[in-house]
Structures are given as C-alpha cells and as structure tokens.
Coordinates of C-alpha atoms in Angstrom, one line a residue:
X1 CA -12.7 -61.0 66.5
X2 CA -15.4 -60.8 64.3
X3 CA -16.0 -56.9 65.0
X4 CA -12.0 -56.5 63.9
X5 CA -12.5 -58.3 61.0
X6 CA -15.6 -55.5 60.0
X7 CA -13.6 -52.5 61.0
X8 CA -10.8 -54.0 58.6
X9 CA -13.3 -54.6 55.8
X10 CA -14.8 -50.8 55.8
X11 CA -11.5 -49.2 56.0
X12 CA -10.7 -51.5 52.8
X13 CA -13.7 -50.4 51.3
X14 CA -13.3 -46.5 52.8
X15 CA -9.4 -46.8 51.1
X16 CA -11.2 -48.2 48.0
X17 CA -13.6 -45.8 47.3
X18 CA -10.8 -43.0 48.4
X19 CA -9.2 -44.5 45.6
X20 CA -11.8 -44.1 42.8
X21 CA -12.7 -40.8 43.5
X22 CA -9.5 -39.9 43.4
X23 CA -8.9 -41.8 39.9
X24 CA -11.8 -39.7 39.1
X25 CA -11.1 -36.6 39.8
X26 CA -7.7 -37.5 38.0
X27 CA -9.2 -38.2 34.8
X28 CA -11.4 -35.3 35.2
X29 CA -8.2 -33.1 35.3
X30 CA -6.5 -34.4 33.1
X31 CA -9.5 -34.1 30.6
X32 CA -9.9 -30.0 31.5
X33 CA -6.1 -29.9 30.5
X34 CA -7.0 -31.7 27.3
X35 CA -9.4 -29.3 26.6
X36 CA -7.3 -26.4 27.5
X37 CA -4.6 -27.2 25.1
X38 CA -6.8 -28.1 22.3
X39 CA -8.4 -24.4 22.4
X40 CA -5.0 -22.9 23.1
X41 CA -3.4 -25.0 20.0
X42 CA -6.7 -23.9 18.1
X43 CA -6.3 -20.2 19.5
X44 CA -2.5 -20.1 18.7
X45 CA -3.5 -21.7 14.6
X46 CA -5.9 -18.9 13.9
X47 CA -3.2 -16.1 15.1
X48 CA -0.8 -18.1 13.1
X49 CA -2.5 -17.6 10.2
X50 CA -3.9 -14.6 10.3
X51 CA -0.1 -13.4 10.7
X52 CA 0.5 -15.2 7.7
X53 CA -2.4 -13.6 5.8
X54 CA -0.8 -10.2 7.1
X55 CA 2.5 -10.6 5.8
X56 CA 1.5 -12.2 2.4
X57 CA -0.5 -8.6 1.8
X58 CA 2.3 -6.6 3.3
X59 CA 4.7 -8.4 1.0
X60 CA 2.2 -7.9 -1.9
X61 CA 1.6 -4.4 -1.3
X62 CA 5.3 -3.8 -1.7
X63 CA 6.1 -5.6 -4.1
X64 CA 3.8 -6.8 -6.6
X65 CA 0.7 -4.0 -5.9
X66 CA 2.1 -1.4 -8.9
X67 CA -1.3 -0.8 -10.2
X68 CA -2.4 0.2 -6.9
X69 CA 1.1 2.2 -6.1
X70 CA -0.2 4.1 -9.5
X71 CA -3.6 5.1 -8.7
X72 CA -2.2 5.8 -4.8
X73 CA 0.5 8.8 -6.6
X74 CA -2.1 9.8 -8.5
X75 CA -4.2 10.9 -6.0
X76 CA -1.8 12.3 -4.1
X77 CA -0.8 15.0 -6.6
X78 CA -4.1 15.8 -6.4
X79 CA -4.2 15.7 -2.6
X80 CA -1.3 17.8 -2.3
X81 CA -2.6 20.7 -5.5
X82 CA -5.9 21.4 -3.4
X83 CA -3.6 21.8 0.0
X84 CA -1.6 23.6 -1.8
X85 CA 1.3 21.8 -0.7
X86 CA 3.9 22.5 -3.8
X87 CA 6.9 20.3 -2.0
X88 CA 4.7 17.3 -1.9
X89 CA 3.4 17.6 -5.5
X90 CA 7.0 17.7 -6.4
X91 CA 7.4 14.3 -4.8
X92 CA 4.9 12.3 -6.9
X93 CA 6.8 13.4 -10.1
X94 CA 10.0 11.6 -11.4
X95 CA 11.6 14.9 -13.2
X96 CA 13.7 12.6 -15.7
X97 CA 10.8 10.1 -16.5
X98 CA 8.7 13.4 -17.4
X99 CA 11.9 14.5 -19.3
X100 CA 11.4 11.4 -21.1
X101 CA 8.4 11.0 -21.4
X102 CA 7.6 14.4 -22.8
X103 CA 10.3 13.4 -25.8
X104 CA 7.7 10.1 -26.9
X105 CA 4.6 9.8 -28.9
X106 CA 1.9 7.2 -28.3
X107 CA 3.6 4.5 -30.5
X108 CA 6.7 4.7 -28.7
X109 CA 5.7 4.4 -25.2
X110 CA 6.7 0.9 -25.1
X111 CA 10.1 2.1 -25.8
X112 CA 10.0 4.4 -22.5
X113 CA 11.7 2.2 -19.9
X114 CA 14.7 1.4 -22.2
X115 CA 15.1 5.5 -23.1
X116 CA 15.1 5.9 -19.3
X117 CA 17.7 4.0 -18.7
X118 CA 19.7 5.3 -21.7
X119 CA 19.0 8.9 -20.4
X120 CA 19.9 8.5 -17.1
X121 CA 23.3 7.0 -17.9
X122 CA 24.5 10.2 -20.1
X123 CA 25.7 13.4 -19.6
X124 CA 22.6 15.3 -20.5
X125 CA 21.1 13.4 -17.6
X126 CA 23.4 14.9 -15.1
X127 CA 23.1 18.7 -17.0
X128 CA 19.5 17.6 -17.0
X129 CA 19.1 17.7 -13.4
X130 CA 21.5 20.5 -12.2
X131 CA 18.9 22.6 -14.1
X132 CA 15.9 21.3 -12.6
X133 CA 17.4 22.0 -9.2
X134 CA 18.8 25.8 -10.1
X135 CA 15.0 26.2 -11.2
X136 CA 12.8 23.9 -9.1
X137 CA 12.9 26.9 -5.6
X138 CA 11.5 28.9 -8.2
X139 CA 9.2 26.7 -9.8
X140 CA 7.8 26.5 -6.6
X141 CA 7.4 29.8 -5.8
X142 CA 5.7 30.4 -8.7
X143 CA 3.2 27.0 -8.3
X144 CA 2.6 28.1 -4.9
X145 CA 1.6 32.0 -5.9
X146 CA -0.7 30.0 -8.4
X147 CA -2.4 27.8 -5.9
X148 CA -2.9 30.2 -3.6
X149 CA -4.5 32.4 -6.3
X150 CA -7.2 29.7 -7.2
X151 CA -10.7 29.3 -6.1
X152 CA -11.4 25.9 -6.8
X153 CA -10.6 22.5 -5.8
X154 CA -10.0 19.3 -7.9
X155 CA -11.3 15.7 -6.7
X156 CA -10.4 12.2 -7.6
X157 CA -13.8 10.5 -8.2
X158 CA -13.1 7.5 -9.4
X159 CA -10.6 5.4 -10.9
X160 CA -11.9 4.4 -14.3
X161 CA -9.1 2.4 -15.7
X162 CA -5.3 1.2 -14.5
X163 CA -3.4 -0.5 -17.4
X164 CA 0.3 -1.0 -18.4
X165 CA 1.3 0.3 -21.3
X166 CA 4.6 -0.9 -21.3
X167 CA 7.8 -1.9 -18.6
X168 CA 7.6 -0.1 -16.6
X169 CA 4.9 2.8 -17.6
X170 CA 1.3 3.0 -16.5
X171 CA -1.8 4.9 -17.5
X172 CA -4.3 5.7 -15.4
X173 CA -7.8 6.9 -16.2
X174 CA -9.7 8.6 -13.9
X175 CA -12.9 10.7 -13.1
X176 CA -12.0 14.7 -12.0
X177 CA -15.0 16.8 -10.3
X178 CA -14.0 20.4 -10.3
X179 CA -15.8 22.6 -7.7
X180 CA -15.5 26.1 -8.2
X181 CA -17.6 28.0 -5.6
X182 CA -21.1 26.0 -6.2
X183 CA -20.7 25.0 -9.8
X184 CA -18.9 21.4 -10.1
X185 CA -18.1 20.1 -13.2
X186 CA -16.9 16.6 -14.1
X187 CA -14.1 15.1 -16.8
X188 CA -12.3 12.0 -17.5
X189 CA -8.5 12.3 -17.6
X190 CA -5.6 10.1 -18.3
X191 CA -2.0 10.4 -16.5
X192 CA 0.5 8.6 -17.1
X193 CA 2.6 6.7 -14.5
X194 CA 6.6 5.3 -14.1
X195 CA 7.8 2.5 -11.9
X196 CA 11.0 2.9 -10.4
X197 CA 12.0 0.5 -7.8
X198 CA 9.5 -0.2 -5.2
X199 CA 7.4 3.4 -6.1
X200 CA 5.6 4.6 -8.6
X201 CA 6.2 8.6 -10.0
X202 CA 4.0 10.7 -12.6
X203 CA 5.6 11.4 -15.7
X204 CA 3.0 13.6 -17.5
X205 CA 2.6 16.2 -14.4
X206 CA 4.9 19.4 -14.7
X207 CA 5.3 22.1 -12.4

C-alpha cells in the first residue's frame, strides 16, 4: 500500500515538473516570436520610410527642382557640342522661347513668360516654326561641319550662380574651361534658361 501510494506521488511530481518545463519552454517561444516580430515591424518601419524619403525626392525632382532642371540643360548643351552631337544640342533649346527671348532687353525679361504665351497663340508663331523646320536639316548640317572642324573642347566647371529672373525664365552663371590642344583657358558665362511644363529649355543658345 504504502509503495503505491510513492509510485502515485512521483508520477504526480514527474507530470508536474513535465508541466513546468513545458510552461517554460512555452513562454520561451512565445518570447523568440516576440522578438521576431518586433525586429520585423522595426525592419518593415525603416523600409517604409526610406520609400517615403524616395518618393518625396522623386516627386521633388519633378516637380519643384527647376533650378536644378536649369543647370542639368545647361550642361547638356555643352555635353552634346564637345560629342558633337547636333540633334541633342537641338533638344536643350526651345526655338520659340529663343525667338522671344532674342526680341527682349534686360528690363523686360520679366515680361518674357507673358510674350511667350502671346507668341505662341498667333499666326507668326505657326509661320515661325514651319521655317525653323524647312531650315533646321540644314542648320544642322552646317553645326555638325562646324564641330567636326574644331579642335577644342568646352567644360562646365562650375555652377557659379542659378537665379530667377522672372516666371518662368532662369539665368545661370557658370564657369567655362576651354582646352584647346594644351592651352586651357577659363571664363564666366551666363545663359539663360525657360520653364515649360515639367523641363526646362535654353533660350539664348542658337544653332
């Protein structure tokens, strides 16, 4: 009797102790998860906002960034003069914004976004550009003849200075190193520079 009653008390103890170590090993668990989901929530908070940071400056850049659309043309004409590449010169330049433009004197710059407009809605506009494209394959002939006649390159050193003048119209002052064979020479220029839209153009280039 009494040896019945012992094996009855260990296998209460046996089950007992089964019990906490299993309660144990529970908690243990459930604590790993715990810390599992806390990294992942952490992990999943950082890519969530460094998305957010992404798009913000993607939306910017499109949007808002005009002074660094205008240095970004300018240096592409530049870009595409010492390739030689005529067509892509062509591309930085708004033909009627140069039209424009080239009609203006200093003091009325701020007037230049409103004579745009004006110009663009009449029938010299329309006249205006028929002629460019009758001319512009031979314009281009006669740019890339040019080019390929030059021994010397041009270089964007630095952007001194990107202000608005008016709606609309840009100018942008930069540093120019010529190199022509081992002689370089340096000068500070200013272009001028049209938003239209979500792109900027050069209004004081002409081919």
């Amino acid at each position: 009797m009494e040896e019945n009653e012992n094996n009855e008390v260990k296998n209460v103890e046996v089950e007992s102790n089964s019990t906490v170590t299993d309660s144990n090993e529970s908690t243990t668990t459930n604590n790993n998860n715990n810390v599992v989901e806390t990294l992942k929530s952490k992990k999943n908070l950082v890519i969530g906002i460094i998305i957010a940071i992404i798009v913000v400056l993607f939306v910017y850049n499109i949007f808002f960034n005009t002074k660094g659309k205008a240095k970004d043309v300018v240096k592409r004409y530049y870009s595409a003069f010492n390739k030689g590449k005529v067509k892509k010169m062509v591309k930085t330049v708004d033909p009627a914004g140069a039209y424009v433009f080239s009609k203006l004197d200093e003091d009325e710059y701020e007037d230049f976004w409103d004579e745009y407009k004006e110009f663009v809605d009449s029938d010299e506009y329309s006249d205006y550009m028929d002629n460019y494209k009758e001319n512009q394959d031979e314009g281009m002939e006669e740019m890339e003849d040019y080019l390929d006649d030059l021994d010397y390159s041009i270089k964007v050193k630095k952007i001194k200075e990107v202000k608005k003048v008016s709606s609309h119209l840009y100018k942008v002052k930069l540093q120019l190193e010529t190199k022509e064979d081992d002689d370089k020479s340096q000068e500070t220029v200013t272009h001028y520079v049209m938003k239209k839209g979500l792109k900027c153009y050069l209004v004081d280039a002409s081919l």
